[in-house]
Structures are given as structure tokens and as C-alpha cells.
Amino acid sequence: MFLPRQSLALLDPLQWPDHTDEQRAIYKSTIRFVEHSIKPNLQRWEQEGMLPRSLHREAGTLGLTGLGFPEAFGGTPADNWSRALVTWGLSQAGAGGVIAGLMSHSIMVWPLAVAGSKRIQSRELPQLLRGEMIGSLCVTEASGGSDVSAIQTQAVACDQGWKLNGSKLYITSGMRADLLLVAARTGAKGSQGISLFAVPGDAKGLSRQPLDKTGWLCSDTAALFFDDVYLPHDALVGEINRGFQLVMQNFNAERLFMAVQALAMAGVCLEESLAWAWSRQSFGQPLIQHQVIRHKFSAMLQAMLPCLHWARRLCQDMDGGRANAGEIALLKNAATRCMRDIADESIQILGGQGFMRSSASERIYREVKVMMIGGGADEIMHELACRQLGVMP
Ligand SMILES: Cc1cc2nc3c(=O)[nH]c(=O)nc-3n(C[C@H](O)[C@H](O)[C@H](O)COP(=O)(O)OP(=O)(O)OC[C@H]3O[C@@H](n4cnc5c(N)ncnc54)[C@H](O)[C@@H]3O)c2cc1C
């Protein structure tokens, strides 16, 4: 017996109530982009280990790379839920590497928009927002990522401007980036001695080494080395020794959209395993007819839906400038656990098929850990929440 089915309305933003026409249009255009330009090429990009530059330009033409950023710099202002819908749409490719690689600039452009030099704001920033340049945020080092205040890469003032020495690790789009926003020590130990620098990708003394990883295969990740890299005075972004604050402000949006991505990826797994459960026969009937199997799906929805509503409310809070960093941290933890559990359960339902490279759930399962570590690890998020929400004295 074959049971025809449609995707779940609860997981389809076009069927969610109270979206504006503009939000529906943004979502539809993202889905068209995913279906026509991403899905047919994904397998190849995963093998090649990076996305083509043309994809960034295409996303730029559609307005996806500049969404939510000021018009003055070539962006398109939008509320945070609209940006979340783009994240949800891009996630339908079932490959987190697409979002990581295509949107790596999104975690480094805010400091440039808020505090970059006139030269960078008029030249590089619009190109980043139009997808004509690729950007990377470079904070993590071999000595540690969670403890940003322990950064060892150093920038020293010199006649020409600045001289940069040190290294960075696990940098998304690190092999392709045309502009790197690098956190470096300019002052005393701790968080108050860190500044941000805009480093051109062709700077003399910069070298790059690709890193091999478990998931996000179509997103290039690199170790970067700065060996006497000279930078002009106006490469400094913001005030000297105030870089930590700029980086921290950036983290809220990154974590909120990672949470949305995790939920969307959980949804992709759920849809894949549900389609399988409707068609796969076992003991004379489709899997879904076994109560123990169908209850797995209601349990998945039970875990996802509160997080989804929470994400929407936090997007509104962020629009109003009142989002709590601790709450965003907890949502990131809850959403990435949701992704982990649903990817796991989906593969269980898919059986042997779920262990094959052709299944989206298998790919997403390999991406769980980077979502629970990158952008602020689970343990660090709990600690932040304890501080921000009044748990700690
Ligand atoms: C694929 C990928 C892409 C990335 N892209 C970028 C990028 O573009 N730019 C960038 O700057 N970084 C990037 N990162 C780095 C990422 O942000 C870090 O991996 C992350 O912040 C954790 O740092 P770490 O790996 O050094 O782990 P550590 O900081 O060494 O932590 C290891 C473990 O110990 C726990 N831990 C640490 N301190 C404490 C504590 N005080 N209490 C309790 N537990 C603790 C952590 O939660 C974690 O579980 C990327 C990482 C990956 C894997």
C-alpha cells in the first residue's frame, strides 16, 4: 500500500499565518534559489570542499547576502524574522555548509558597518553585501576559541600603520575570503586588550591551509597564518582595545540564526524520515502504521515547535533592541539538541538507508557537533545564561 502525502504545514513557512507578502516573497525566492542553483550542484561542491564564487554573486543579486543590513552600504533593511526565513529556506538544501560558506560575511560585516573606516565602508562593505567579495571572521586560535580574551595574535603599531603576527584556526571561508576581520591583541592581557583589523585576502605575509572535517563539507575551513602582515592605519575597525565588545555584539545574531538553522535542519530530517515511513513497508504495512514509529514524529514536533516560537519571539526582541543574550544562548542549546535528537531518530527510522551518504539526515547528523560547538559551545552558552539571567549572584 502506497500512501501519498504532502509536507507538514507546521514545517512550511508559506503555510504559517501572519507573514507579510514581503516575507512570503523572500522565502519563495530563497526556495527557488535552493531548488535551481544549489540542490543540483550540492554533491559536487561537497566533494570539491567549497562553494563557487558565482553562488555568492547570485545570492547577492537576489538580495540574500545583504538582507538586514543598511541600505547606505548596499544592503536591504529587513526585520530579523525575515532573515530567519532566509536561513530556513537555505536550510532546505539539507547542508549546513551552504549557509556557513555563503553567509560567512554576515558574522563580520556588522563591526565594519558600525565602526569600519570610511574607505572600507564605501568600498569593501558594499561588495561583501552584494556577494562580490567573500568575508571571514577570524577570532579562534589554536590556544582556544571559547576564551576570546586569551587571544595571542598580536598587532603592533608601526610607521606604516600596523604589523600583524600570529595565527587563526577553524576559519569559515578561510581559503577563499577576500577580506578577513581579525581579532588581535593590541593591549594588556584579557578582553580589554583586543582590537579588530580588516585584512585584505591578498596581504603579503598571509598564508592559508585547508582543514579536513566531518561535516559542512562544501564550506572551506582554514588555518590562517600572519607573518609580519603590514596594514594601513585605517585597517583598525573601531577604537583600539575595544574589539572584544564589537565581537560580542555580533554573537547574538549569529547564535539566533544558528538556532533557526538547527531547527530547520531538524525539519529536513523529519520530512525525509516521514516520507520514508509512509512508503516503507514492514510486516505488511507502511512503517507509519506502527504506533511506536508515528509517535516518534509527534515527539519530534513536540520538541521543535516551542523552540520555533521562542526563536520568533527573540527575533522580535532583537528588532526592538531588547533581546537577552542569555536567552539567545539557551535557545541555541535547545535548538541544536533538537537537531541532534531529530537527526538521530530520523536515521533510526530510515534504517540502513539513513546510514548511506545519499540521505540528507546522514549529512545533517554529521553537522550536529559543529552546531553545538561553533558560535559558542553548549557549556559556554549555559554559563552565559547563568550570568545574564540572574542565576549567578
Ligand atoms: C567548522 C567550524 C567552523 C568555524 N568557523 C569559525 C570562524 O569562522 N571564525 C572563528 O573565529 N571561529 C570559528 N570556529 C571556531 C569555533 O567558534 C570554536 O571551535 C568554538 O568557539 C569552541 O572553541 P574551541 O574549539 O577552541 O574549544 P575550547 O574553547 O577549547 O573548548 C573545548 C570544550 O571545553 C568546553 N569549555 C571551555 N571552557 C569551559 C568552561 N569555562 N567551562 C566549561 N566548559 C568549558 C567547551 O564548551 C568545549 O566543549 C569554527 C569551528 C568549526 C568546527
Short mmCIF file of C-alpha atoms and ligand atoms in Angstrom, two decimals:
data_model
loop_
_atom_site.label_atom_id
_atom_site.label_comp_id
_atom_site.label_asym_id
_atom_site.label_seq_id
_atom_site.Cartn_x
_atom_site.Cartn_y
_atom_site.Cartn_z
CA MET A 1 0.00 0.00 0.00
CA PHE A 2 1.45 3.41 -1.00
CA LEU A 3 0.22 6.43 0.94
CA PRO A 4 0.52 9.78 -0.91
CA ARG A 5 1.43 12.62 1.43
CA GLN A 6 2.19 16.35 1.44
CA SER A 7 4.81 18.05 3.56
CA LEU A 8 3.73 19.10 7.05
CA ALA A 9 2.11 22.54 7.17
CA LEU A 10 3.78 23.10 10.55
CA LEU A 11 7.20 22.97 8.87
CA ASP A 12 6.34 25.04 5.80
CA PRO A 13 6.71 28.81 6.36
CA LEU A 14 4.40 29.50 3.41
CA GLN A 15 1.62 27.91 5.42
CA TRP A 16 2.38 29.71 8.68
CA PRO A 17 -0.08 32.50 9.50
CA ASP A 18 0.70 36.21 9.82
CA HIS A 19 3.57 36.50 7.39
CA THR A 20 3.66 39.66 5.29
CA ASP A 21 3.59 39.44 1.49
CA GLU A 22 7.18 40.62 1.53
CA GLN A 23 8.25 37.80 3.85
CA ARG A 24 6.48 35.23 1.67
CA ALA A 25 8.20 36.65 -1.41
CA ILE A 26 11.64 36.49 0.26
CA TYR A 27 11.02 32.90 1.32
CA LYS A 28 9.77 31.84 -2.12
CA SER A 29 12.75 33.41 -3.84
CA THR A 30 15.13 31.64 -1.40
CA ILE A 31 13.46 28.29 -2.08
CA ARG A 32 13.70 28.82 -5.87
CA PHE A 33 17.41 29.59 -5.43
CA VAL A 34 17.88 26.40 -3.39
CA GLU A 35 15.99 24.21 -5.87
CA HIS A 36 17.56 25.61 -9.06
CA SER A 37 21.05 26.70 -8.08
CA ILE A 38 22.05 24.70 -5.00
CA LYS A 39 20.49 21.23 -4.88
CA PRO A 40 21.60 20.11 -8.39
CA ASN A 41 25.24 21.04 -7.58
CA LEU A 42 25.49 20.21 -3.90
CA GLN A 43 27.07 16.78 -4.27
CA ARG A 44 29.87 18.22 -6.43
CA TRP A 45 30.55 21.15 -4.08
CA GLU A 46 30.70 18.77 -1.11
CA GLN A 47 33.37 16.81 -3.00
CA GLU A 48 35.24 19.96 -4.05
CA GLY A 49 35.18 21.27 -0.47
CA MET A 50 33.96 24.76 -1.34
CA LEU A 51 31.21 26.83 -2.92
CA PRO A 52 31.78 28.65 -6.22
CA ARG A 53 32.08 32.43 -6.16
CA SER A 54 29.25 32.64 -8.68
CA LEU A 55 26.85 31.37 -5.99
CA HIS A 56 27.69 34.36 -3.77
CA ARG A 57 27.05 36.74 -6.67
CA GLU A 58 23.75 35.07 -7.48
CA ALA A 59 22.67 35.24 -3.82
CA GLY A 60 23.74 38.89 -3.86
CA THR A 61 21.62 39.66 -6.91
CA LEU A 62 18.62 38.11 -5.15
CA GLY A 63 19.30 40.35 -2.16
CA LEU A 64 20.00 37.42 0.19
CA THR A 65 23.56 38.34 1.20
CA GLY A 66 22.65 41.93 2.09
CA LEU A 67 19.33 41.29 3.81
CA GLY A 68 19.02 43.03 7.16
CA PHE A 69 21.94 45.38 6.54
CA PRO A 70 21.80 49.16 5.98
CA GLU A 71 20.88 50.47 2.54
CA ALA A 72 23.67 53.03 2.79
CA PHE A 73 26.16 50.17 2.41
CA GLY A 74 24.30 48.29 -0.33
CA GLY A 75 22.14 46.15 1.96
CA THR A 76 18.37 45.76 2.21
CA PRO A 77 16.93 46.59 5.63
CA ALA A 78 14.70 43.82 6.98
CA ASP A 79 13.38 42.57 10.29
CA ASN A 80 15.12 39.63 11.93
CA TRP A 81 12.30 37.16 11.26
CA SER A 82 12.69 37.83 7.52
CA ARG A 83 16.37 36.96 7.90
CA ALA A 84 15.33 33.84 9.82
CA LEU A 85 13.07 32.86 6.91
CA VAL A 86 16.04 33.11 4.52
CA THR A 87 18.01 30.86 6.89
CA TRP A 88 15.08 28.42 6.99
CA GLY A 89 14.87 28.48 3.20
CA LEU A 90 18.60 27.95 2.63
CA SER A 91 18.49 25.07 5.12
CA GLN A 92 16.11 23.22 2.81
CA ALA A 93 19.22 22.24 0.83
CA GLY A 94 19.91 19.95 3.81
CA ALA A 95 23.55 21.06 4.01
CA GLY A 96 24.72 23.45 6.70
CA GLY A 97 27.93 24.04 4.76
CA VAL A 98 25.90 26.06 2.25
CA ILE A 99 24.83 28.56 4.90
CA ALA A 100 28.22 28.58 6.64
CA GLY A 101 30.10 29.28 3.40
CA LEU A 102 27.60 31.54 1.66
CA MET A 103 26.88 33.66 4.73
CA SER A 104 30.33 33.76 6.37
CA HIS A 105 30.41 37.51 5.72
CA SER A 106 27.27 38.00 7.83
CA ILE A 107 29.21 37.48 11.07
CA MET A 108 31.86 40.06 10.17
CA VAL A 109 30.04 42.91 8.40
CA TRP A 110 28.33 44.45 11.45
CA PRO A 111 31.56 45.66 13.05
CA LEU A 112 32.52 47.12 9.64
CA ALA A 113 29.14 48.86 9.31
CA VAL A 114 29.25 50.20 12.85
CA ALA A 115 32.92 51.07 13.18
CA GLY A 116 34.84 50.45 9.94
CA SER A 117 36.85 53.18 8.22
CA LYS A 118 35.23 55.34 5.51
CA ARG A 119 37.37 53.53 2.92
CA ILE A 120 36.12 50.09 3.97
CA GLN A 121 32.52 51.26 4.34
CA SER A 122 32.47 52.72 0.84
CA ARG A 123 34.49 50.04 -0.98
CA GLU A 124 34.65 46.57 0.61
CA LEU A 125 31.45 46.58 2.69
CA PRO A 126 29.03 47.07 -0.27
CA GLN A 127 30.90 44.37 -2.21
CA LEU A 128 30.55 41.95 0.71
CA LEU A 129 26.82 42.66 0.95
CA ARG A 130 26.36 42.18 -2.81
CA GLY A 131 28.17 38.83 -2.77
CA GLU A 132 31.01 40.22 -4.88
CA MET A 133 33.52 39.65 -2.08
CA ILE A 134 33.79 36.83 0.46
CA GLY A 135 34.40 37.66 4.11
CA SER A 136 35.57 35.74 7.19
CA LEU A 137 35.53 36.49 10.90
CA CYS A 138 38.79 35.36 12.49
CA VAL A 139 38.63 35.03 16.25
CA THR A 140 39.50 31.42 17.20
CA GLU A 141 43.14 30.41 17.68
CA ALA A 142 44.90 27.12 18.39
CA SER A 143 45.18 28.20 22.02
CA GLY A 144 41.37 28.24 22.38
CA GLY A 145 38.10 29.52 20.94
CA SER A 146 35.72 29.76 23.90
CA ASP A 147 38.00 32.08 25.81
CA VAL A 148 38.19 35.02 23.40
CA SER A 149 40.10 37.04 25.98
CA ALA A 150 43.08 34.65 25.61
CA ILE A 151 43.83 35.74 22.02
CA GLN A 152 47.56 35.74 21.24
CA THR A 153 47.73 37.07 17.66
CA GLN A 154 49.34 40.45 18.03
CA ALA A 155 49.10 43.78 16.20
CA VAL A 156 51.83 46.32 16.89
CA ALA A 157 51.68 49.96 15.76
CA CYS A 158 54.42 50.91 13.27
CA ASP A 159 55.18 53.82 10.90
CA GLN A 160 53.04 52.46 8.06
CA GLY A 161 50.18 51.52 10.39
CA TRP A 162 50.14 48.06 11.97
CA LYS A 163 52.19 44.89 11.86
CA LEU A 164 50.22 41.67 12.44
CA ASN A 165 51.71 38.36 13.63
CA GLY A 166 50.04 35.15 14.78
CA SER A 167 47.55 32.58 13.53
CA LYS A 168 43.86 31.68 13.46
CA LEU A 169 42.17 28.28 13.36
CA TYR A 170 38.91 26.79 12.02
CA ILE A 171 38.08 29.88 9.94
CA THR A 172 34.97 29.50 7.77
CA SER A 173 35.57 30.57 4.14
CA GLY A 174 39.19 30.95 5.22
CA MET A 175 40.53 29.57 1.94
CA ARG A 176 38.52 31.95 -0.25
CA ALA A 177 37.98 35.09 1.83
CA ASP A 178 38.82 38.41 0.15
CA LEU A 179 38.54 40.28 3.43
CA LEU A 180 39.28 38.96 6.91
CA LEU A 181 38.15 40.63 10.11
CA VAL A 182 40.87 39.61 12.54
CA ALA A 183 40.82 39.94 16.33
CA ALA A 184 44.32 40.69 17.62
CA ARG A 185 45.92 41.73 20.85
CA THR A 186 46.93 45.39 20.99
CA GLY A 187 46.93 45.90 24.73
CA ALA A 188 47.13 44.22 28.10
CA LYS A 189 46.12 40.61 28.79
CA GLY A 190 42.40 39.82 28.90
CA SER A 191 39.38 41.06 26.99
CA GLN A 192 40.20 44.76 27.20
CA GLY A 193 43.37 44.49 25.09
CA ILE A 194 41.84 43.22 21.84
CA SER A 195 41.23 45.16 18.61
CA LEU A 196 39.72 44.27 15.24
CA PHE A 197 41.53 44.65 11.92
CA ALA A 198 40.32 44.41 8.33
CA VAL A 199 42.92 42.35 6.47
CA PRO A 200 42.81 42.02 2.66
CA GLY A 201 42.93 38.45 1.37
CA ASP A 202 45.96 39.23 -0.79
CA ALA A 203 48.01 40.79 2.04
CA LYS A 204 51.71 39.92 1.90
CA GLY A 205 52.63 37.57 4.75
CA LEU A 206 49.19 35.91 4.93
CA SER A 207 49.12 32.16 4.24
CA ARG A 208 46.27 29.65 4.38
CA GLN A 209 45.97 25.94 5.00
CA PRO A 210 42.77 23.97 4.29
CA LEU A 211 41.34 21.77 7.06
CA ASP A 212 39.60 18.43 6.58
CA LYS A 213 36.38 17.97 8.56
CA THR A 214 33.47 15.66 9.39
CA GLY A 215 30.66 17.83 8.06
CA TRP A 216 29.93 21.18 6.38
CA LEU A 217 31.98 19.71 3.54
CA CYS A 218 31.07 22.35 0.93
CA SER A 219 32.25 25.09 3.29
CA ASP A 220 36.01 25.66 3.20
CA THR A 221 37.60 25.90 6.64
CA ALA A 222 41.18 27.06 7.12
CA ALA A 223 44.06 27.72 9.43
CA LEU A 224 45.48 31.19 8.71
CA PHE A 225 48.99 32.45 9.42
CA PHE A 226 50.02 36.11 9.67
CA ASP A 227 53.73 36.64 9.30
CA ASP A 228 54.64 40.35 9.52
CA VAL A 229 51.48 41.41 7.69
CA TYR A 230 51.59 45.21 7.27
CA LEU A 231 48.25 47.03 7.43
CA PRO A 232 47.41 50.71 6.91
CA HIS A 233 46.29 52.81 9.90
CA ASP A 234 42.64 52.66 8.84
CA ALA A 235 42.62 48.83 8.89
CA LEU A 236 41.75 49.22 12.58
CA VAL A 237 37.98 48.72 13.00
CA GLY A 238 36.57 50.78 15.86
CA GLU A 239 38.59 52.02 18.78
CA ILE A 240 41.82 50.43 19.85
CA ASN A 241 41.37 47.77 22.57
CA ARG A 242 37.57 47.82 22.10
CA GLY A 243 37.36 44.89 19.66
CA PHE A 244 36.04 42.41 22.22
CA GLN A 245 32.83 44.44 22.65
CA LEU A 246 32.28 44.59 18.88
CA VAL A 247 32.77 40.82 18.56
CA MET A 248 30.42 40.15 21.48
CA GLN A 249 27.63 42.31 19.98
CA ASN A 250 27.96 40.24 16.84
CA PHE A 251 27.42 36.93 18.64
CA ASN A 252 23.72 37.46 19.43
CA ALA A 253 22.61 37.48 15.79
CA GLU A 254 24.98 34.63 14.88
CA ARG A 255 23.58 32.41 17.66
CA LEU A 256 19.95 33.26 16.96
CA PHE A 257 20.27 32.35 13.27
CA MET A 258 22.26 29.22 14.14
CA ALA A 259 19.30 28.21 16.32
CA VAL A 260 16.89 28.79 13.41
CA GLN A 261 19.21 26.81 11.13
CA ALA A 262 19.33 23.92 13.63
CA LEU A 263 15.52 23.81 13.79
CA ALA A 264 15.20 23.96 10.00
CA MET A 265 17.73 21.12 9.64
CA ALA A 266 15.75 19.11 12.19
CA GLY A 267 12.70 19.76 9.99
CA VAL A 268 14.52 18.46 6.89
CA CYS A 269 15.36 15.22 8.75
CA LEU A 270 11.80 14.89 9.99
CA GLU A 271 10.34 15.35 6.50
CA GLU A 272 12.78 12.86 4.98
CA SER A 273 12.10 10.15 7.54
CA LEU A 274 8.35 10.81 7.48
CA ALA A 275 8.23 10.38 3.70
CA TRP A 276 10.12 7.12 4.18
CA ALA A 277 7.80 5.96 6.96
CA TRP A 278 4.79 6.49 4.68
CA SER A 279 6.27 4.45 1.84
CA ARG A 280 8.44 1.80 3.55
CA GLN A 281 6.61 -1.48 4.11
CA SER A 282 7.28 -3.57 7.18
CA PHE A 283 5.30 -6.57 8.38
CA GLY A 284 2.66 -5.97 5.72
CA GLN A 285 2.03 -2.26 6.25
CA PRO A 286 3.75 1.13 5.93
CA LEU A 287 6.07 1.94 8.83
CA ILE A 288 3.88 4.88 9.81
CA GLN A 289 1.06 2.49 10.68
CA HIS A 290 3.15 1.18 13.59
CA GLN A 291 2.22 3.31 16.57
CA VAL A 292 5.72 3.24 18.02
CA ILE A 293 7.05 4.80 14.79
CA ARG A 294 4.44 7.53 14.32
CA HIS A 295 4.77 8.63 17.93
CA LYS A 296 8.42 9.35 17.19
CA PHE A 297 7.22 12.06 14.79
CA SER A 298 4.81 13.68 17.22
CA ALA A 299 7.65 13.67 19.77
CA MET A 300 9.92 15.42 17.23
CA LEU A 301 7.30 18.12 16.65
CA GLN A 302 6.76 18.43 20.39
CA ALA A 303 10.47 19.22 20.79
CA MET A 304 10.71 21.57 17.79
CA LEU A 305 7.64 23.76 17.99
CA PRO A 306 8.33 25.53 21.31
CA CYS A 307 11.84 26.38 20.05
CA LEU A 308 10.43 27.75 16.82
CA HIS A 309 8.01 30.06 18.64
CA TRP A 310 10.79 31.07 21.01
CA ALA A 311 13.05 31.92 18.04
CA ARG A 312 10.34 34.09 16.52
CA ARG A 313 9.83 35.98 19.76
CA LEU A 314 13.58 36.52 20.15
CA CYS A 315 13.73 37.86 16.58
CA GLN A 316 11.09 40.42 17.58
CA ASP A 317 13.01 41.20 20.78
CA MET A 318 16.13 41.76 18.70
CA ASP A 319 14.22 44.08 16.34
CA GLY A 320 13.21 46.07 19.41
CA GLY A 321 16.77 46.09 20.78
CA ARG A 322 15.76 44.17 23.92
CA ALA A 323 16.95 40.61 23.23
CA ASN A 324 18.67 38.96 26.17
CA ALA A 325 22.00 37.31 25.27
CA GLY A 326 21.42 34.62 27.90
CA GLU A 327 18.06 33.66 26.43
CA ILE A 328 19.54 33.50 22.92
CA ALA A 329 22.29 31.25 24.29
CA LEU A 330 19.71 28.88 25.80
CA LEU A 331 17.71 28.82 22.56
CA LYS A 332 20.89 27.90 20.67
CA ASN A 333 21.43 24.99 23.07
CA ALA A 334 17.82 23.84 22.91
CA ALA A 335 17.64 24.09 19.10
CA THR A 336 20.93 22.30 18.46
CA ARG A 337 19.90 19.49 20.86
CA CYS A 338 16.66 19.28 18.93
CA MET A 339 18.66 18.94 15.71
CA ARG A 340 20.87 16.26 17.29
CA ASP A 341 17.96 14.19 18.61
CA ILE A 342 15.82 14.51 15.47
CA ALA A 343 18.72 13.67 13.11
CA ASP A 344 19.43 10.62 15.27
CA GLU A 345 15.79 9.48 15.38
CA SER A 346 15.32 10.10 11.64
CA ILE A 347 18.27 7.89 10.77
CA GLN A 348 16.85 5.21 13.06
CA ILE A 349 13.56 5.35 11.12
CA LEU A 350 15.37 5.33 7.76
CA GLY A 351 17.25 2.22 8.86
CA GLY A 352 20.20 1.24 6.66
CA GLN A 353 19.16 3.88 4.13
CA GLY A 354 19.83 6.53 6.78
CA PHE A 355 23.44 5.41 7.04
CA MET A 356 24.01 5.97 3.31
CA ARG A 357 25.67 9.13 2.00
CA SER A 358 22.65 9.80 -0.21
CA SER A 359 20.38 10.70 2.71
CA ALA A 360 20.04 14.29 3.95
CA SER A 361 19.63 13.02 7.52
CA GLU A 362 23.05 11.36 7.31
CA ARG A 363 24.65 14.65 6.24
CA ILE A 364 22.82 16.63 8.90
CA TYR A 365 23.80 14.05 11.56
CA ARG A 366 27.45 14.82 10.69
CA GLU A 367 26.76 18.53 11.20
CA VAL A 368 25.31 18.30 14.69
CA LYS A 369 28.56 18.76 16.59
CA VAL A 370 29.70 21.88 14.78
CA MET A 371 26.34 23.46 15.60
CA MET A 372 26.80 22.60 19.30
CA ILE A 373 30.41 23.87 19.35
CA GLY A 374 30.68 26.68 16.78
CA GLY A 375 29.42 30.18 17.58
CA GLY A 376 29.73 29.44 21.30
CA ALA A 377 29.83 25.90 22.70
CA ASP A 378 26.95 24.41 24.69
CA GLU A 379 28.74 24.69 28.07
CA ILE A 380 29.73 28.30 27.42
CA MET A 381 26.12 29.12 26.47
CA HIS A 382 24.92 27.75 29.83
CA GLU A 383 27.49 29.85 31.63
CA LEU A 384 26.45 32.97 29.70
CA ALA A 385 22.79 32.27 30.51
CA CYS A 386 23.59 31.88 34.22
CA ARG A 387 25.25 35.30 34.17
CA GLN A 388 22.70 37.11 32.00
CA LEU A 389 19.55 35.69 33.53
CA GLY A 390 20.39 36.26 37.18
CA VAL A 391 21.12 32.64 38.11
CA MET A 392 24.55 33.61 39.41
CA PRO A 393 24.87 36.07 42.28
C1 LIG B 1 33.61 24.03 11.17
C2 LIG B 1 33.97 25.15 12.09
C3 LIG B 1 33.91 26.45 11.63
C4 LIG B 1 34.31 27.51 12.46
N1 LIG B 1 34.32 28.78 11.96
C5 LIG B 1 34.87 29.78 12.70
C6 LIG B 1 35.05 31.09 12.15
O1 LIG B 1 34.65 31.38 11.01
N2 LIG B 1 35.66 32.03 12.91
C7 LIG B 1 36.11 31.77 14.17
O2 LIG B 1 36.66 32.66 14.80
N3 LIG B 1 35.94 30.55 14.73
C8 LIG B 1 35.34 29.55 14.03
N4 LIG B 1 35.18 28.30 14.58
C9 LIG B 1 35.65 28.06 15.93
C10 LIG B 1 34.55 27.88 16.97
O3 LIG B 1 33.94 29.11 17.24
C11 LIG B 1 35.22 27.25 18.19
O4 LIG B 1 35.52 25.90 17.85
C12 LIG B 1 34.38 27.31 19.43
O5 LIG B 1 34.25 28.63 19.89
C13 LIG B 1 35.00 26.47 20.58
O6 LIG B 1 36.35 26.75 20.74
P1 LIG B 1 37.43 25.57 20.77
O7 LIG B 1 37.19 24.69 19.61
O8 LIG B 1 38.77 26.17 20.89
O9 LIG B 1 37.10 24.74 22.07
P2 LIG B 1 37.56 25.10 23.57
O10 LIG B 1 37.33 26.52 23.85
O11 LIG B 1 38.92 24.56 23.79
O12 LIG B 1 36.52 24.23 24.39
C14 LIG B 1 36.56 22.80 24.38
C15 LIG B 1 35.38 22.29 25.21
O13 LIG B 1 35.52 22.74 26.56
C16 LIG B 1 34.37 23.46 26.95
N5 LIG B 1 34.77 24.57 27.82
C17 LIG B 1 35.69 25.53 27.56
N6 LIG B 1 35.78 26.38 28.60
C18 LIG B 1 34.89 25.95 29.53
C19 LIG B 1 34.49 26.41 30.82
N7 LIG B 1 35.00 27.52 31.35
N8 LIG B 1 33.55 25.71 31.49
C20 LIG B 1 33.01 24.59 30.96
N9 LIG B 1 33.33 24.12 29.74
C21 LIG B 1 34.26 24.78 29.03
C22 LIG B 1 33.74 23.97 25.66
O14 LIG B 1 32.37 24.20 25.82
C23 LIG B 1 34.02 22.81 24.72
O15 LIG B 1 33.05 21.83 24.90
C24 LIG B 1 34.73 27.24 13.79
C25 LIG B 1 34.73 25.93 14.27
C26 LIG B 1 34.37 24.89 13.44
C27 LIG B 1 34.42 23.48 13.98
#
